[in-house]
Amino acid sequence: IQRIGVLTSGGDAPGMNAAVRAVVRTALSKNIEVYGVYDGYRGLYQNKIEQLKRHDVSDMINRGGTFLGSARFPEFKEVETREKAIENLKQHDIQALVVIGGDGSYMGAKKLTEMGYPCIGLPGTIDNDIAGTDYTIGFHTALNTVLDAIDRLRDTCSSHNRISIVEIMGRHCGDLTMMAAIGGGAEFTVIPEKEFNQAELVDSICKDVKSGKKHAIIAITEHTTDVNKLANEIEAATGLSTRATILGHTQRGGAPVAFDRIMASQMGAYAVELLIKGEGGRCVGIQSNTLVHHDIIDAIENMPRPFKQDIYDLTKTLA
Ligand code: F6P
């Protein structure tokens, strides 16, 4: 293999730059040229492709976001769009593509692979919702960001005898919420994997307040309910002042923590090694502290992502 491409796609995640840097530096060390595709699949379709040299990834290891840019590009579902993308890659003599992103990005990589164009997927998302890996690039950084926010909210809500609702990202996955609930000592945890019963939640909070609780933190995954309305309901039922904080996109930014930098570097290097061995259509993960790779089609179609029941139980035991 003489020439590969790399792109970042979907929601950005801290550590994506470290992964791109590892792809570039590993490939160059094996005399393989690397081309960066700017703005994800949209840029691939628009032919925004440029060669990356060693210095293009200097000072990138510590930077949040992705210098290649990213985009959500639903049009990539259309076969004509993908045909154009493959044509652009072939025009640059790029023989394989490394895609760093979340589940939508994996789907694009899977579709390109099915059309005969070899891709390697690297899990890049703060949501930790990708099959075939214990952790995704960006998850630990986002987790620290959420913990920092919860610590701050705890300070003020204990000073004011308040209840604090913290809305956390994760899309359909409660990992970020559960882990943050444990690390931040939240009293209540609401995640998409478990049915949400608002009346039951309000009832439990009322019981706690009656038995003397003066403040509490409720960690809740986005898209569950309107957290401002929930705050009003809790305030009316308990008589305790209640505030909701939506952490939003602050969770996506910031310098990657050590774990994300190192894992992203390992995964980026591993992707290139796989391509050198002639492996295409794979997705890279880390499972039980070991780098692994799986068939990307199989990972998307058949691989379950087991729910972390033990972690959920711990949020309850420690609350
Ligand atoms: O997938 C990452 C993520 O941050 C999710 O947690 C969130 O639901 C979504 O992206 C937000 O997407 P956007 O940045 O397009 O609003």
Short mmCIF file of C-alpha atoms and ligand atoms in Angstrom, two decimals:
data_model
loop_
_atom_site.label_atom_id
_atom_site.label_comp_id
_atom_site.label_asym_id
_atom_site.label_seq_id
_atom_site.Cartn_x
_atom_site.Cartn_y
_atom_site.Cartn_z
CA ILE A 1 0.00 0.00 0.00
CA GLN A 2 1.48 3.37 -0.97
CA ARG A 3 -1.15 5.98 -0.22
CA ILE A 4 -3.94 6.20 2.36
CA GLY A 5 -6.56 8.77 3.31
CA VAL A 6 -7.83 9.82 6.71
CA LEU A 7 -10.98 11.68 7.75
CA THR A 8 -12.88 12.59 10.91
CA SER A 9 -16.64 12.51 10.79
CA GLY A 10 -19.77 13.09 12.89
CA GLY A 11 -19.59 14.90 16.23
CA ASP A 12 -16.01 15.83 17.04
CA ALA A 13 -14.33 14.24 20.05
CA PRO A 14 -11.18 15.17 22.01
CA GLY A 15 -8.38 12.88 20.86
CA MET A 16 -9.35 12.83 17.18
CA ASN A 17 -6.29 14.96 16.41
CA ALA A 18 -4.06 12.53 18.29
CA ALA A 19 -5.49 9.68 16.19
CA VAL A 20 -4.90 11.53 12.89
CA ARG A 21 -1.38 12.38 14.02
CA ALA A 22 -0.68 8.71 14.76
CA VAL A 23 -2.04 7.65 11.35
CA VAL A 24 0.16 10.22 9.60
CA ARG A 25 3.36 9.58 11.56
CA THR A 26 3.04 5.78 11.48
CA ALA A 27 2.31 5.75 7.75
CA LEU A 28 5.21 8.11 6.96
CA SER A 29 7.56 5.92 8.99
CA LYS A 30 6.62 3.06 6.62
CA ASN A 31 7.00 5.23 3.51
CA ILE A 32 3.25 5.44 2.93
CA GLU A 33 1.83 8.80 1.86
CA VAL A 34 -1.16 10.20 3.72
CA TYR A 35 -3.94 12.40 2.41
CA GLY A 36 -6.26 14.29 4.76
CA VAL A 37 -9.91 14.61 3.79
CA TYR A 38 -11.32 17.85 5.18
CA ASP A 39 -14.87 18.12 6.66
CA GLY A 40 -15.68 14.43 6.84
CA TYR A 41 -17.75 12.63 4.22
CA ARG A 42 -19.04 15.95 2.88
CA GLY A 43 -15.47 16.98 2.11
CA LEU A 44 -14.83 13.58 0.58
CA TYR A 45 -17.78 14.12 -1.74
CA GLN A 46 -16.58 17.66 -2.51
CA ASN A 47 -13.03 16.41 -3.12
CA LYS A 48 -11.47 18.45 -0.29
CA ILE A 49 -8.40 16.24 -0.13
CA GLU A 50 -4.83 17.36 0.57
CA GLN A 51 -1.57 15.64 1.32
CA LEU A 52 -0.50 15.65 4.97
CA LYS A 53 3.15 15.90 5.86
CA ARG A 54 4.85 15.32 9.18
CA HIS A 55 4.69 18.98 10.25
CA ASP A 56 0.95 19.17 9.47
CA VAL A 57 0.32 17.17 12.61
CA SER A 58 2.84 18.99 14.83
CA ASP A 59 1.32 20.56 17.97
CA MET A 60 -1.82 18.47 17.51
CA ILE A 61 -1.52 15.84 20.24
CA ASN A 62 -2.93 18.19 22.90
CA ARG A 63 -5.59 19.94 20.84
CA GLY A 64 -9.32 19.31 21.21
CA GLY A 65 -11.64 19.21 18.21
CA THR A 66 -10.34 18.01 14.86
CA PHE A 67 -8.12 20.09 12.61
CA LEU A 68 -9.45 18.14 9.62
CA GLY A 69 -12.94 19.43 10.39
CA SER A 70 -16.03 17.29 10.69
CA ALA A 71 -19.59 17.30 9.44
CA ARG A 72 -22.84 15.43 9.59
CA PHE A 73 -23.64 14.46 6.01
CA PRO A 74 -26.81 12.35 5.69
CA GLU A 75 -26.51 12.52 1.88
CA PHE A 76 -23.76 9.88 2.18
CA LYS A 77 -26.58 7.32 2.45
CA GLU A 78 -27.17 7.82 -1.30
CA VAL A 79 -25.19 5.42 -3.46
CA GLU A 80 -24.46 8.13 -6.07
CA THR A 81 -22.83 10.27 -3.38
CA ARG A 82 -20.61 7.38 -2.31
CA GLU A 83 -19.72 6.59 -5.92
CA LYS A 84 -18.50 10.16 -6.33
CA ALA A 85 -16.53 9.83 -3.07
CA ILE A 86 -14.79 6.68 -4.29
CA GLU A 87 -14.07 8.35 -7.63
CA ASN A 88 -12.38 11.25 -5.77
CA LEU A 89 -10.27 8.86 -3.70
CA LYS A 90 -9.23 6.94 -6.81
CA GLN A 91 -8.40 10.17 -8.62
CA HIS A 92 -5.80 10.83 -5.88
CA ASP A 93 -4.61 7.19 -6.04
CA ILE A 94 -5.67 6.71 -2.42
CA GLN A 95 -5.96 2.97 -1.83
CA ALA A 96 -7.63 2.86 1.59
CA LEU A 97 -9.35 5.19 4.01
CA VAL A 98 -9.15 5.51 7.80
CA VAL A 99 -12.43 6.88 9.20
CA ILE A 100 -12.46 8.28 12.73
CA GLY A 101 -15.96 8.82 14.09
CA GLY A 102 -19.09 7.47 15.71
CA ASP A 103 -21.79 5.07 14.58
CA GLY A 104 -22.95 7.15 11.59
CA SER A 105 -19.35 7.38 10.40
CA TYR A 106 -18.92 3.63 10.82
CA MET A 107 -22.01 3.11 8.70
CA GLY A 108 -20.41 5.19 5.92
CA ALA A 109 -17.19 3.16 6.21
CA LYS A 110 -19.18 -0.07 6.11
CA LYS A 111 -21.03 1.04 2.97
CA LEU A 112 -17.77 2.02 1.21
CA THR A 113 -16.28 -1.35 2.20
CA GLU A 114 -19.32 -3.14 0.76
CA MET A 115 -18.74 -1.23 -2.49
CA GLY A 116 -15.23 -2.71 -2.62
CA TYR A 117 -13.34 0.26 -1.16
CA PRO A 118 -11.32 -0.75 1.95
CA CYS A 119 -11.88 1.32 5.10
CA ILE A 120 -10.69 1.04 8.67
CA GLY A 121 -12.92 2.55 11.37
CA LEU A 122 -11.57 4.10 14.58
CA PRO A 123 -14.12 4.80 17.34
CA GLY A 124 -14.21 8.58 17.88
CA THR A 125 -17.15 9.88 19.91
CA ILE A 126 -17.78 11.09 23.45
CA ASP A 127 -20.83 8.79 23.65
CA ASN A 128 -18.97 5.46 24.14
CA ASP A 129 -21.67 3.77 22.08
CA ILE A 130 -19.62 1.85 19.49
CA ALA A 131 -19.61 -1.94 19.22
CA GLY A 132 -16.31 -3.83 19.39
CA THR A 133 -14.54 -1.55 21.87
CA ASP A 134 -14.69 -0.94 25.61
CA TYR A 135 -13.94 2.76 25.13
CA THR A 136 -14.18 5.35 22.39
CA ILE A 137 -11.76 8.20 21.75
CA GLY A 138 -13.05 11.28 23.60
CA PHE A 139 -15.17 9.50 26.20
CA HIS A 140 -12.75 9.92 29.09
CA THR A 141 -12.13 13.60 28.34
CA ALA A 142 -15.87 14.29 28.21
CA LEU A 143 -16.29 12.34 31.44
CA ASN A 144 -13.75 14.57 33.19
CA THR A 145 -15.48 17.65 31.81
CA VAL A 146 -18.83 16.45 33.17
CA LEU A 147 -17.26 15.59 36.54
CA ASP A 148 -15.76 19.04 36.79
CA ALA A 149 -19.20 20.55 36.12
CA ILE A 150 -20.88 18.29 38.70
CA ASP A 151 -18.28 19.22 41.34
CA ARG A 152 -19.01 22.88 40.74
CA LEU A 153 -22.75 22.35 40.84
CA ARG A 154 -22.38 20.40 44.10
CA ASP A 155 -20.58 23.35 45.71
CA THR A 156 -23.33 25.79 44.89
CA CYS A 157 -26.28 23.46 45.43
CA SER A 158 -25.05 22.44 48.87
CA SER A 159 -24.56 26.12 49.81
CA HIS A 160 -28.14 26.92 48.75
CA ASN A 161 -29.90 23.70 49.81
CA ARG A 162 -30.85 23.11 46.22
CA ILE A 163 -31.52 20.20 43.96
CA SER A 164 -29.45 20.22 40.79
CA ILE A 165 -30.42 18.41 37.60
CA VAL A 166 -27.49 17.89 35.20
CA GLU A 167 -28.30 16.99 31.61
CA ILE A 168 -25.48 14.98 30.03
CA MET A 169 -24.85 14.03 26.39
CA GLY A 170 -24.69 10.45 25.14
CA ARG A 171 -27.50 10.21 22.59
CA HIS A 172 -28.96 6.70 23.23
CA CYS A 173 -26.18 5.59 25.53
CA GLY A 174 -26.08 6.16 29.29
CA ASP A 175 -22.36 5.41 29.81
CA LEU A 176 -21.31 9.05 30.20
CA THR A 177 -24.19 9.70 32.61
CA MET A 178 -23.61 6.55 34.70
CA MET A 179 -19.86 6.99 35.02
CA ALA A 180 -20.26 10.69 35.83
CA ALA A 181 -22.92 9.81 38.40
CA ILE A 182 -20.51 7.46 40.16
CA GLY A 183 -17.52 9.81 39.94
CA GLY A 184 -19.58 12.87 40.90
CA GLY A 185 -21.58 11.17 43.66
CA ALA A 186 -24.99 11.84 42.10
CA GLU A 187 -28.03 10.78 44.12
CA PHE A 188 -30.19 9.88 41.11
CA THR A 189 -29.24 8.54 37.68
CA VAL A 190 -31.56 8.54 34.67
CA ILE A 191 -30.36 6.85 31.47
CA PRO A 192 -31.97 5.86 28.14
CA GLU A 193 -31.43 2.13 28.70
CA LYS A 194 -33.87 2.17 31.63
CA GLU A 195 -37.47 3.28 31.36
CA PHE A 196 -37.96 6.73 32.83
CA ASN A 197 -40.80 7.15 35.29
CA GLN A 198 -40.98 10.82 36.25
CA ALA A 199 -43.56 10.27 39.00
CA GLU A 200 -41.38 7.62 40.62
CA LEU A 201 -38.32 9.88 40.49
CA VAL A 202 -40.17 12.81 42.05
CA ASP A 203 -41.57 10.48 44.70
CA SER A 204 -38.11 9.16 45.69
CA ILE A 205 -36.71 12.69 45.89
CA CYS A 206 -39.64 13.72 48.12
CA LYS A 207 -38.93 10.76 50.44
CA ASP A 208 -35.25 11.75 50.67
CA VAL A 209 -36.13 15.36 51.43
CA LYS A 210 -38.64 14.29 54.10
CA SER A 211 -35.95 12.19 55.74
CA GLY A 212 -33.66 15.24 55.98
CA LYS A 213 -31.80 15.50 52.67
CA LYS A 214 -30.99 19.13 51.91
CA HIS A 215 -29.48 18.93 48.45
CA ALA A 216 -29.14 16.39 45.65
CA ILE A 217 -27.69 15.88 42.20
CA ILE A 218 -29.70 14.19 39.47
CA ALA A 219 -27.64 13.02 36.47
CA ILE A 220 -29.83 12.54 33.42
CA THR A 221 -29.03 11.69 29.80
CA GLU A 222 -30.15 14.16 27.11
CA HIS A 223 -33.40 13.56 25.21
CA THR A 224 -35.08 11.95 28.23
CA THR A 225 -37.37 14.79 29.25
CA ASP A 226 -37.55 18.58 29.44
CA VAL A 227 -35.19 19.14 32.38
CA ASN A 228 -36.48 22.66 33.09
CA LYS A 229 -40.04 21.36 33.44
CA LEU A 230 -38.73 18.51 35.58
CA ALA A 231 -37.00 21.06 37.81
CA ASN A 232 -40.29 22.95 38.26
CA GLU A 233 -42.10 19.74 39.14
CA ILE A 234 -39.48 18.69 41.69
CA GLU A 235 -39.46 22.15 43.24
CA ALA A 236 -43.26 22.13 43.56
CA ALA A 237 -43.29 18.62 45.08
CA THR A 238 -40.37 19.01 47.51
CA GLY A 239 -40.42 22.70 48.34
CA LEU A 240 -36.66 22.73 47.66
CA SER A 241 -35.34 25.15 45.10
CA THR A 242 -34.34 23.17 41.98
CA ARG A 243 -32.25 24.14 38.95
CA ALA A 244 -31.47 22.37 35.69
CA THR A 245 -28.13 22.71 33.88
CA ILE A 246 -27.72 21.50 30.32
CA LEU A 247 -24.00 20.91 29.80
CA GLY A 248 -24.40 20.74 26.02
CA HIS A 249 -21.44 21.15 23.71
CA THR A 250 -19.01 22.10 26.48
CA GLN A 251 -18.73 18.30 26.81
CA ARG A 252 -17.28 17.98 23.31
CA GLY A 253 -14.44 20.47 23.64
CA GLY A 254 -11.19 20.73 25.54
CA ALA A 255 -7.74 19.19 25.48
CA PRO A 256 -7.86 15.38 25.49
CA VAL A 257 -6.91 13.70 28.77
CA ALA A 258 -3.92 11.33 28.84
CA PHE A 259 -6.04 8.20 28.36
CA ASP A 260 -7.63 9.54 25.16
CA ARG A 261 -4.32 10.79 23.74
CA ILE A 262 -2.59 7.48 24.33
CA MET A 263 -5.47 5.25 23.20
CA ALA A 264 -6.01 7.40 20.08
CA SER A 265 -2.29 7.18 19.27
CA GLN A 266 -2.31 3.39 19.69
CA MET A 267 -5.42 3.00 17.57
CA GLY A 268 -4.14 5.27 14.80
CA ALA A 269 -0.88 3.34 14.57
CA TYR A 270 -2.73 0.02 14.67
CA ALA A 271 -5.00 1.07 11.78
CA VAL A 272 -1.97 1.66 9.57
CA GLU A 273 -0.41 -1.65 10.60
CA LEU A 274 -3.64 -3.44 9.64
CA LEU A 275 -3.65 -1.78 6.22
CA ILE A 276 -0.02 -2.81 5.68
CA LYS A 277 -1.03 -6.40 6.45
CA GLY A 278 -3.70 -6.10 3.75
CA GLU A 279 -6.63 -5.91 6.16
CA GLY A 280 -9.49 -3.69 5.00
CA GLY A 281 -13.09 -3.41 6.18
CA ARG A 282 -12.08 -3.60 9.84
CA CYS A 283 -12.86 -1.51 12.90
CA VAL A 284 -10.38 -1.03 15.69
CA GLY A 285 -11.18 -1.25 19.37
CA ILE A 286 -9.68 -1.80 22.77
CA GLN A 287 -11.08 -4.70 24.75
CA SER A 288 -9.71 -5.81 28.13
CA ASN A 289 -6.70 -3.51 27.61
CA THR A 290 -5.78 -5.09 24.28
CA LEU A 291 -6.05 -3.58 20.81
CA VAL A 292 -8.46 -5.61 18.69
CA HIS A 293 -10.03 -5.42 15.25
CA HIS A 294 -13.33 -6.74 13.97
CA ASP A 295 -15.11 -6.99 10.65
CA ILE A 296 -16.81 -3.58 10.34
CA ILE A 297 -19.93 -5.02 8.67
CA ASP A 298 -20.28 -7.66 11.36
CA ALA A 299 -19.66 -5.10 14.13
CA ILE A 300 -22.46 -2.88 12.87
CA GLU A 301 -24.94 -5.61 12.00
CA ASN A 302 -24.45 -8.26 14.66
CA MET A 303 -22.25 -7.19 17.53
CA PRO A 304 -24.12 -6.42 20.73
CA ARG A 305 -22.98 -3.64 23.05
CA PRO A 306 -23.69 -5.12 26.44
CA PHE A 307 -25.35 -2.76 28.91
CA LYS A 308 -23.16 -2.11 31.96
CA GLN A 309 -25.66 -3.34 34.54
CA ASP A 310 -22.95 -3.50 37.24
CA ILE A 311 -22.15 0.18 36.75
CA TYR A 312 -25.85 1.09 36.86
CA ASP A 313 -26.31 -0.94 40.05
CA LEU A 314 -23.34 0.87 41.59
CA THR A 315 -24.91 4.27 40.90
CA LYS A 316 -27.85 3.10 43.03
CA THR A 317 -25.83 1.45 45.79
CA LEU A 318 -23.66 4.52 46.30
CA ALA A 319 -26.43 7.12 45.98
O1 F6P B 1 -22.41 11.98 19.17
C1 F6P B 1 -21.86 13.01 19.93
C2 F6P B 1 -22.93 13.98 20.35
O2 F6P B 1 -22.31 15.01 21.09
C3 F6P B 1 -24.10 13.39 21.15
O3 F6P B 1 -23.78 13.19 22.49
C4 F6P B 1 -25.17 14.42 20.93
O4 F6P B 1 -26.45 13.85 21.03
C5 F6P B 1 -24.90 14.87 19.51
O5 F6P B 1 -23.55 14.56 19.22
C6 F6P B 1 -25.14 16.34 19.26
O6 F6P B 1 -24.99 16.56 17.89
P1 F6P B 1 -24.75 17.99 17.24
O7 F6P B 1 -23.38 18.45 17.64
O8 F6P B 1 -24.84 17.72 15.78
O9 F6P B 1 -25.80 18.88 17.79
#
